[in-house]
Amino acid sequence: MHTADTADTADAAVSASVPASAVSVTGAVAAPGVLLPRPRTAGRPRFPLVATDLDGTLLRKDLTVSPRTREALALVRAAGARHLVVTGRPAASCREFLVAIGYRGLAVCGQGAQLYDASADRLLVSASLDRELARSVVECTEAALGAGPLELAVVTAAPENRFVVTARFTDRRRPEWGLAEREELWTAPIEKVLMRHRTVADGLVAETAERVGAGEVAVTHSEKGMIELLPAGTDKGVGLQLAADRMGFTPAETIAFGDMPNDLPLLGWAGYGVAMGNAHPDLMAIADEVAPSHEEDGVAVVLERLFAHP
């Protein structure tokens, strides 16, 4: 990784400043044989670091954070714990969501490739992807699949982090996305490549890219219909460890929430991992607990149990 700024942010407060509202406390759906103990009501909380994904986890389908979840995050802060966002979105793309919940301090962005100081709106760490290597992996993946071209997008290098797509990448292109011919994707520095195929299963695309990449790139499955190529050694677990080290937390002190295979390293690093009710089966299989879905405020259900006063 390339360190863009060596400013010490170890004491940055990572929390959400949110309005108070009524909270309904309910039980979470636990994995068989697993019960998460309520933390001590006095002194240091059981999990002083709460790490959450954004899309499909903290955010609802409409990309908002519900009032109940906001209140649950306020309970985390009141207990003296910290909330750390760990997202696949680059910093430029997640900034609006962090601002909306009054988020402060460090955030892990770009699947772990970026460490972002939300308080100062500044990237502290950012990793770039070799363009020729990425192009080669894409072309070799297409050849190995033998099913025609992949649809492609790239995230350009920080700090802009523009999302640039080919014409057929999606049927509903957003106005803020850039549009480029395939060859134009490789003309400027990039941080990651996104691939999708309209007929080949995501799992096969990911497995093929990982095989032909031979460890020279990281491959992750971030959402349905989207496989990502990242700099080698990049994942959410690596990013979480970097942030936790700066903040002074250990895996045993961390509870993490996620929903897709790109969250496997996130839950794997944390002392306790929670998969959402809408999560990919691979994540459910390794989670310590399965919470209700993001539409049912699953993060809030677990946090209420952990941090609400009895």
mmCIF file of C-alpha atoms in Angstrom:
data_model
loop_
_atom_site.group_PDB
_atom_site.id
_atom_site.type_symbol
_atom_site.label_atom_id
_atom_site.label_comp_id
_atom_site.label_asym_id
_atom_site.label_seq_id
_atom_site.Cartn_x
_atom_site.Cartn_y
_atom_site.Cartn_z
ATOM 1 C CA MET A 1 0.000 0.000 0.000
ATOM 2 C CA HIS A 2 1.028 3.577 -0.606
ATOM 3 C CA THR A 3 0.740 5.893 2.389
ATOM 4 C CA ALA A 4 -0.563 9.216 1.173
ATOM 5 C CA ASP A 5 -0.482 10.976 4.518
ATOM 6 C CA THR A 6 1.285 9.979 7.723
ATOM 7 C CA ALA A 7 -0.866 12.060 10.060
ATOM 8 C CA ASP A 8 -1.614 10.216 13.298
ATOM 9 C CA THR A 9 -5.325 9.503 13.593
ATOM 10 C CA ALA A 10 -5.171 6.986 16.420
ATOM 11 C CA ASP A 11 -7.292 9.180 18.663
ATOM 12 C CA ALA A 12 -9.880 10.049 16.017
ATOM 13 C CA ALA A 13 -13.386 9.413 17.285
ATOM 14 C CA VAL A 14 -15.196 7.039 14.963
ATOM 15 C CA SER A 15 -18.859 7.367 15.845
ATOM 16 C CA ALA A 16 -22.229 8.482 14.549
ATOM 17 C CA SER A 17 -23.952 11.623 15.783
ATOM 18 C CA VAL A 18 -27.645 10.912 15.383
ATOM 19 C CA PRO A 19 -30.979 12.141 16.688
ATOM 20 C CA ALA A 20 -32.691 10.187 19.440
ATOM 21 C CA SER A 21 -35.820 8.172 18.681
ATOM 22 C CA ALA A 22 -37.768 5.331 20.256
ATOM 23 C CA VAL A 23 -36.158 1.892 20.031
ATOM 24 C CA SER A 24 -37.914 -1.463 20.032
ATOM 25 C CA VAL A 25 -35.694 -4.197 21.475
ATOM 26 C CA THR A 26 -36.133 -7.653 19.935
ATOM 27 C CA GLY A 27 -34.055 -10.821 19.803
ATOM 28 C CA ALA A 28 -31.726 -11.574 16.899
ATOM 29 C CA VAL A 29 -31.830 -14.811 14.919
ATOM 30 C CA ALA A 30 -28.823 -16.705 16.252
ATOM 31 C CA ALA A 31 -26.860 -19.372 14.461
ATOM 32 C CA PRO A 32 -27.481 -22.860 15.917
ATOM 33 C CA GLY A 33 -25.747 -23.358 19.244
ATOM 34 C CA VAL A 34 -24.402 -19.802 19.410
ATOM 35 C CA LEU A 35 -25.540 -17.180 21.896
ATOM 36 C CA LEU A 36 -23.924 -13.766 22.108
ATOM 37 C CA PRO A 37 -23.615 -12.703 25.766
ATOM 38 C CA ARG A 38 -24.827 -9.327 26.873
ATOM 39 C CA PRO A 39 -21.828 -7.116 27.725
ATOM 40 C CA ARG A 40 -21.076 -5.783 31.163
ATOM 41 C CA THR A 41 -23.323 -2.854 32.048
ATOM 42 C CA ALA A 42 -20.435 -0.999 33.670
ATOM 43 C CA GLY A 43 -16.904 -0.411 32.427
ATOM 44 C CA ARG A 44 -15.545 -1.366 29.009
ATOM 45 C CA PRO A 45 -18.191 -2.868 26.683
ATOM 46 C CA ARG A 46 -17.857 -6.451 25.475
ATOM 47 C CA PHE A 47 -17.156 -5.232 21.935
ATOM 48 C CA PRO A 48 -15.648 -1.718 22.001
ATOM 49 C CA LEU A 49 -15.289 -1.792 18.192
ATOM 50 C CA VAL A 50 -18.349 -2.287 15.954
ATOM 51 C CA ALA A 51 -17.388 -2.769 12.288
ATOM 52 C CA THR A 52 -20.150 -2.637 9.676
ATOM 53 C CA ASP A 53 -20.393 -2.946 5.930
ATOM 54 C CA LEU A 54 -22.606 -0.368 4.206
ATOM 55 C CA ASP A 55 -24.593 -1.764 1.252
ATOM 56 C CA GLY A 56 -26.847 -4.654 2.177
ATOM 57 C CA THR A 57 -25.904 -4.286 5.845
ATOM 58 C CA LEU A 58 -26.183 -0.842 7.414
ATOM 59 C CA LEU A 59 -27.989 0.677 4.424
ATOM 60 C CA ARG A 60 -31.469 -0.353 3.385
ATOM 61 C CA LYS A 61 -32.374 -0.971 -0.249
ATOM 62 C CA ASP A 62 -33.178 2.719 -0.661
ATOM 63 C CA LEU A 63 -29.617 3.536 0.558
ATOM 64 C CA THR A 64 -30.814 5.130 3.793
ATOM 65 C CA VAL A 65 -30.019 4.332 7.415
ATOM 66 C CA SER A 66 -33.253 3.780 9.327
ATOM 67 C CA PRO A 67 -34.112 5.777 12.475
ATOM 68 C CA ARG A 68 -33.890 2.581 14.512
ATOM 69 C CA THR A 69 -30.382 1.858 13.264
ATOM 70 C CA ARG A 70 -29.314 5.451 13.907
ATOM 71 C CA GLU A 71 -30.523 5.112 17.488
ATOM 72 C CA ALA A 72 -28.670 1.812 17.875
ATOM 73 C CA LEU A 73 -25.466 3.487 16.706
ATOM 74 C CA ALA A 74 -26.085 6.192 19.306
ATOM 75 C CA LEU A 75 -26.247 3.425 21.937
ATOM 76 C CA VAL A 76 -22.834 2.234 20.757
ATOM 77 C CA ARG A 77 -21.375 5.693 21.202
ATOM 78 C CA ALA A 78 -23.030 6.196 24.598
ATOM 79 C CA ALA A 79 -21.451 2.949 25.816
ATOM 80 C CA GLY A 80 -17.988 4.243 24.919
ATOM 81 C CA ALA A 81 -17.609 1.956 21.874
ATOM 82 C CA ARG A 82 -16.732 3.043 18.333
ATOM 83 C CA HIS A 83 -18.378 2.416 15.002
ATOM 84 C CA LEU A 84 -16.081 1.683 12.047
ATOM 85 C CA VAL A 85 -17.479 1.536 8.505
ATOM 86 C CA VAL A 86 -15.735 -1.068 6.331
ATOM 87 C CA THR A 87 -17.075 -0.795 2.779
ATOM 88 C CA GLY A 88 -16.279 -1.767 -0.771
ATOM 89 C CA ARG A 89 -17.187 1.723 -1.911
ATOM 90 C CA PRO A 90 -14.295 4.104 -2.519
ATOM 91 C CA ALA A 91 -14.117 7.074 -0.165
ATOM 92 C CA ALA A 92 -15.570 9.449 -2.760
ATOM 93 C CA SER A 93 -18.638 7.207 -3.119
ATOM 94 C CA CYS A 94 -19.324 6.588 0.569
ATOM 95 C CA ARG A 95 -18.742 10.165 1.769
ATOM 96 C CA GLU A 96 -22.407 11.180 1.371
ATOM 97 C CA PHE A 97 -23.573 8.261 3.512
ATOM 98 C CA LEU A 98 -21.054 9.025 6.242
ATOM 99 C CA VAL A 99 -22.084 12.667 6.288
ATOM 100 C CA ALA A 100 -25.757 11.667 6.519
ATOM 101 C CA ILE A 101 -25.183 9.810 9.804
ATOM 102 C CA GLY A 102 -22.742 12.346 11.244
ATOM 103 C CA TYR A 103 -19.873 9.868 11.041
ATOM 104 C CA ARG A 104 -16.485 10.915 12.415
ATOM 105 C CA GLY A 105 -12.974 9.451 12.353
ATOM 106 C CA LEU A 106 -11.574 6.546 10.351
ATOM 107 C CA ALA A 107 -13.378 4.485 7.712
ATOM 108 C CA VAL A 108 -12.083 1.570 5.632
ATOM 109 C CA CYS A 109 -13.070 2.047 1.978
ATOM 110 C CA GLY A 110 -12.416 0.470 -1.413
ATOM 111 C CA GLN A 111 -12.538 -3.134 -0.108
ATOM 112 C CA GLY A 112 -9.676 -2.318 2.258
ATOM 113 C CA ALA A 113 -7.527 -0.429 -0.261
ATOM 114 C CA GLN A 114 -8.242 2.934 1.379
ATOM 115 C CA LEU A 115 -8.060 4.281 4.907
ATOM 116 C CA TYR A 116 -10.141 7.444 5.042
ATOM 117 C CA ASP A 117 -10.348 10.101 7.751
ATOM 118 C CA ALA A 118 -13.970 11.224 7.531
ATOM 119 C CA SER A 119 -13.441 14.033 10.052
ATOM 120 C CA ALA A 120 -10.839 15.718 7.838
ATOM 121 C CA ASP A 121 -12.227 14.410 4.510
ATOM 122 C CA ARG A 122 -8.752 13.071 3.735
ATOM 123 C CA LEU A 123 -7.334 9.806 2.418
ATOM 124 C CA LEU A 124 -4.572 8.489 4.642
ATOM 125 C CA VAL A 125 -3.804 5.316 2.677
ATOM 126 C CA SER A 126 -4.645 4.374 -0.905
ATOM 127 C CA ALA A 127 -3.533 1.446 -3.092
ATOM 128 C CA SER A 128 -3.570 1.490 -6.900
ATOM 129 C CA LEU A 129 -3.938 -1.378 -9.377
ATOM 130 C CA ASP A 130 -1.461 -1.954 -12.202
ATOM 131 C CA ARG A 131 -3.459 -1.283 -15.363
ATOM 132 C CA GLU A 132 -1.613 -3.654 -17.679
ATOM 133 C CA LEU A 133 -1.848 -6.464 -15.156
ATOM 134 C CA ALA A 134 -5.576 -5.839 -14.697
ATOM 135 C CA ARG A 135 -6.128 -5.767 -18.449
ATOM 136 C CA SER A 136 -4.257 -9.051 -18.840
ATOM 137 C CA VAL A 137 -6.308 -10.742 -16.105
ATOM 138 C CA VAL A 138 -9.546 -9.565 -17.725
ATOM 139 C CA GLU A 139 -8.533 -10.862 -21.147
ATOM 140 C CA CYS A 140 -7.270 -14.195 -19.778
ATOM 141 C CA THR A 141 -10.484 -14.632 -17.782
ATOM 142 C CA GLU A 142 -12.557 -14.064 -20.914
ATOM 143 C CA ALA A 143 -10.447 -16.582 -22.843
ATOM 144 C CA ALA A 144 -10.732 -19.190 -20.087
ATOM 145 C CA LEU A 145 -14.502 -18.764 -19.794
ATOM 146 C CA GLY A 146 -15.010 -18.927 -23.559
ATOM 147 C CA ALA A 147 -18.380 -17.210 -23.264
ATOM 148 C CA GLY A 148 -17.748 -13.893 -24.957
ATOM 149 C CA PRO A 149 -16.604 -10.564 -23.491
ATOM 150 C CA LEU A 150 -17.106 -9.468 -19.906
ATOM 151 C CA GLU A 151 -18.852 -6.170 -19.233
ATOM 152 C CA LEU A 152 -16.398 -3.852 -17.469
ATOM 153 C CA ALA A 153 -16.106 -0.812 -15.228
ATOM 154 C CA VAL A 154 -13.205 0.804 -13.398
ATOM 155 C CA VAL A 155 -12.826 3.045 -10.397
ATOM 156 C CA THR A 156 -10.255 5.690 -11.240
ATOM 157 C CA ALA A 157 -7.432 6.572 -8.874
ATOM 158 C CA ALA A 158 -7.945 8.646 -5.737
ATOM 159 C CA PRO A 159 -8.884 11.284 -4.886
ATOM 160 C CA GLU A 160 -11.424 11.488 -7.741
ATOM 161 C CA ASN A 161 -12.484 7.816 -7.672
ATOM 162 C CA ARG A 162 -14.815 8.179 -10.650
ATOM 163 C CA PHE A 163 -16.879 5.179 -11.708
ATOM 164 C CA VAL A 164 -16.404 4.637 -15.450
ATOM 165 C CA VAL A 165 -18.324 1.940 -17.338
ATOM 166 C CA THR A 166 -18.610 0.427 -20.786
ATOM 167 C CA ALA A 167 -21.924 0.877 -22.562
ATOM 168 C CA ARG A 168 -23.361 -2.577 -21.733
ATOM 169 C CA PHE A 169 -22.122 -2.808 -18.134
ATOM 170 C CA THR A 170 -25.652 -2.176 -16.892
ATOM 171 C CA ASP A 171 -29.068 -1.399 -18.336
ATOM 172 C CA ARG A 172 -29.558 1.455 -15.852
ATOM 173 C CA ARG A 173 -26.498 3.671 -15.955
ATOM 174 C CA ARG A 174 -26.463 6.418 -13.342
ATOM 175 C CA PRO A 175 -25.974 10.022 -14.535
ATOM 176 C CA GLU A 176 -22.798 10.497 -12.473
ATOM 177 C CA TRP A 177 -21.049 7.496 -14.031
ATOM 178 C CA GLY A 178 -18.546 8.068 -16.794
ATOM 179 C CA LEU A 179 -18.990 6.233 -20.098
ATOM 180 C CA ALA A 180 -15.995 4.956 -22.047
ATOM 181 C CA GLU A 181 -15.012 2.614 -24.821
ATOM 182 C CA ARG A 182 -13.338 -0.544 -23.570
ATOM 183 C CA GLU A 183 -9.838 0.538 -24.581
ATOM 184 C CA GLU A 184 -10.267 3.872 -22.794
ATOM 185 C CA LEU A 185 -10.584 2.127 -19.429
ATOM 186 C CA TRP A 186 -6.825 1.567 -19.326
ATOM 187 C CA THR A 187 -5.665 5.069 -20.241
ATOM 188 C CA ALA A 188 -5.521 6.526 -16.702
ATOM 189 C CA PRO A 189 -4.557 5.211 -13.217
ATOM 190 C CA ILE A 190 -7.189 2.976 -11.613
ATOM 191 C CA GLU A 191 -7.886 1.445 -8.212
ATOM 192 C CA LYS A 192 -10.042 -1.505 -9.242
ATOM 193 C CA VAL A 193 -11.827 -3.241 -12.106
ATOM 194 C CA LEU A 194 -15.394 -4.525 -11.930
ATOM 195 C CA MET A 195 -16.482 -7.387 -14.170
ATOM 196 C CA ARG A 196 -19.861 -8.927 -14.871
ATOM 197 C CA HIS A 197 -21.209 -11.450 -17.349
ATOM 198 C CA ARG A 198 -24.838 -11.657 -18.349
ATOM 199 C CA THR A 199 -24.952 -15.466 -18.654
ATOM 200 C CA VAL A 200 -22.031 -16.913 -16.651
ATOM 201 C CA ALA A 201 -22.541 -17.424 -12.911
ATOM 202 C CA ASP A 202 -20.751 -14.992 -10.607
ATOM 203 C CA GLY A 203 -18.979 -17.796 -8.778
ATOM 204 C CA LEU A 204 -17.455 -19.153 -11.975
ATOM 205 C CA VAL A 205 -16.312 -15.708 -13.093
ATOM 206 C CA ALA A 206 -14.668 -15.112 -9.701
ATOM 207 C CA GLU A 207 -13.020 -18.550 -9.584
ATOM 208 C CA THR A 208 -11.674 -18.154 -13.120
ATOM 209 C CA ALA A 209 -10.303 -14.661 -12.475
ATOM 210 C CA GLU A 210 -8.644 -15.854 -9.279
ATOM 211 C CA ARG A 211 -7.038 -18.785 -11.079
ATOM 212 C CA VAL A 212 -5.665 -16.793 -14.007
ATOM 213 C CA GLY A 213 -4.619 -13.948 -11.686
ATOM 214 C CA ALA A 214 -2.359 -16.407 -9.852
ATOM 215 C CA GLY A 215 -2.086 -14.224 -6.749
ATOM 216 C CA GLU A 216 -0.997 -11.120 -8.653
ATOM 217 C CA VAL A 217 -4.393 -9.504 -8.064
ATOM 218 C CA ALA A 218 -7.048 -9.904 -5.370
ATOM 219 C CA VAL A 219 -10.485 -11.066 -6.516
ATOM 220 C CA THR A 220 -13.686 -10.538 -4.554
ATOM 221 C CA HIS A 221 -17.443 -10.865 -5.060
ATOM 222 C CA SER A 222 -19.028 -7.701 -3.711
ATOM 223 C CA GLU A 223 -22.635 -7.919 -4.924
ATOM 224 C CA LYS A 224 -24.777 -9.905 -7.295
ATOM 225 C CA GLY A 225 -23.469 -9.595 -10.840
ATOM 226 C CA MET A 226 -20.240 -7.865 -9.844
ATOM 227 C CA ILE A 227 -16.738 -9.345 -9.457
ATOM 228 C CA GLU A 228 -13.864 -7.027 -8.486
ATOM 229 C CA LEU A 229 -10.155 -7.066 -9.283
ATOM 230 C CA LEU A 230 -8.017 -5.287 -6.677
ATOM 231 C CA PRO A 231 -4.343 -4.878 -5.832
ATOM 232 C CA ALA A 232 -2.868 -8.103 -4.471
ATOM 233 C CA GLY A 233 -3.249 -8.443 -0.715
ATOM 234 C CA THR A 234 -6.294 -6.166 -0.558
ATOM 235 C CA ASP A 235 -9.379 -7.206 1.368
ATOM 236 C CA LYS A 236 -11.630 -5.922 4.139
ATOM 237 C CA GLY A 237 -9.794 -7.901 6.810
ATOM 238 C CA VAL A 238 -6.506 -6.216 5.932
ATOM 239 C CA GLY A 239 -8.165 -2.798 5.980
ATOM 240 C CA LEU A 240 -9.911 -3.531 9.271
ATOM 241 C CA GLN A 241 -6.654 -4.583 10.887
ATOM 242 C CA LEU A 242 -4.935 -1.399 9.703
ATOM 243 C CA ALA A 243 -7.698 0.759 11.180
ATOM 244 C CA ALA A 244 -7.974 -1.273 14.385
ATOM 245 C CA ASP A 245 -4.223 -1.055 14.959
ATOM 246 C CA ARG A 246 -4.380 2.721 14.707
ATOM 247 C CA MET A 247 -7.375 2.873 17.014
ATOM 248 C CA GLY A 248 -5.941 0.423 19.549
ATOM 249 C CA PHE A 249 -8.384 -2.500 19.194
ATOM 250 C CA THR A 250 -7.846 -6.253 18.836
ATOM 251 C CA PRO A 251 -9.916 -8.869 16.964
ATOM 252 C CA ALA A 252 -11.345 -10.164 20.261
ATOM 253 C CA GLU A 253 -12.728 -6.663 20.949
ATOM 254 C CA THR A 254 -14.437 -6.422 17.555
ATOM 255 C CA ILE A 255 -17.881 -7.401 16.311
ATOM 256 C CA ALA A 256 -18.393 -7.214 12.529
ATOM 257 C CA PHE A 257 -21.484 -7.214 10.281
ATOM 258 C CA GLY A 258 -21.661 -8.057 6.563
ATOM 259 C CA ASP A 259 -23.692 -9.626 3.764
ATOM 260 C CA MET A 260 -21.546 -10.713 0.788
ATOM 261 C CA PRO A 261 -18.447 -12.862 0.095
ATOM 262 C CA ASN A 262 -16.256 -9.751 0.136
ATOM 263 C CA ASP A 263 -17.147 -9.590 3.850
ATOM 264 C CA LEU A 264 -15.631 -13.018 4.563
ATOM 265 C CA PRO A 265 -12.247 -11.493 5.559
ATOM 266 C CA LEU A 266 -14.096 -8.873 7.633
ATOM 267 C CA LEU A 267 -15.963 -11.444 9.696
ATOM 268 C CA GLY A 268 -12.930 -13.715 9.712
ATOM 269 C CA TRP A 269 -10.760 -11.046 11.359
ATOM 270 C CA ALA A 270 -13.304 -10.001 13.972
ATOM 271 C CA GLY A 271 -13.758 -11.858 17.221
ATOM 272 C CA TYR A 272 -17.490 -12.182 16.511
ATOM 273 C CA GLY A 273 -19.058 -12.130 13.062
ATOM 274 C CA VAL A 274 -22.693 -11.423 12.185
ATOM 275 C CA ALA A 275 -24.196 -12.204 8.772
ATOM 276 C CA MET A 276 -27.334 -10.379 7.723
ATOM 277 C CA GLY A 277 -30.520 -12.324 6.988
ATOM 278 C CA ASN A 278 -30.088 -11.317 3.332
ATOM 279 C CA ALA A 279 -26.466 -12.496 3.272
ATOM 280 C CA HIS A 280 -24.810 -14.786 0.741
ATOM 281 C CA PRO A 281 -24.795 -18.452 1.905
ATOM 282 C CA ASP A 282 -20.986 -18.451 2.082
ATOM 283 C CA LEU A 283 -21.081 -15.707 4.696
ATOM 284 C CA MET A 284 -23.862 -17.339 6.692
ATOM 285 C CA ALA A 285 -21.790 -20.516 6.821
ATOM 286 C CA ILE A 286 -18.917 -18.892 8.719
ATOM 287 C CA ALA A 287 -20.831 -16.349 10.827
ATOM 288 C CA ASP A 288 -21.245 -16.687 14.581
ATOM 289 C CA GLU A 289 -24.780 -15.353 14.239
ATOM 290 C CA VAL A 290 -27.337 -14.600 11.533
ATOM 291 C CA ALA A 291 -29.278 -11.403 12.201
ATOM 292 C CA PRO A 292 -32.479 -10.213 10.506
ATOM 293 C CA SER A 293 -32.018 -8.650 7.076
ATOM 294 C CA HIS A 294 -30.938 -5.080 6.373
ATOM 295 C CA GLU A 295 -34.563 -4.252 5.555
ATOM 296 C CA GLU A 296 -35.491 -5.481 9.045
ATOM 297 C CA ASP A 297 -32.789 -3.437 10.828
ATOM 298 C CA GLY A 298 -30.681 -6.495 11.603
ATOM 299 C CA VAL A 299 -27.682 -4.445 12.731
ATOM 300 C CA ALA A 300 -29.879 -2.548 15.176
ATOM 301 C CA VAL A 301 -31.411 -5.766 16.551
ATOM 302 C CA VAL A 302 -27.977 -7.058 17.576
ATOM 303 C CA LEU A 303 -26.639 -3.714 18.804
ATOM 304 C CA GLU A 304 -29.720 -3.141 20.949
ATOM 305 C CA ARG A 305 -29.134 -6.443 22.648
ATOM 306 C CA LEU A 306 -25.484 -5.614 23.219
ATOM 307 C CA PHE A 307 -25.641 -1.980 24.229
ATOM 308 C CA ALA A 308 -29.142 -1.138 25.470
ATOM 309 C CA HIS A 309 -29.537 -0.861 29.236
ATOM 310 C CA PRO A 310 -31.385 -3.840 30.776
#
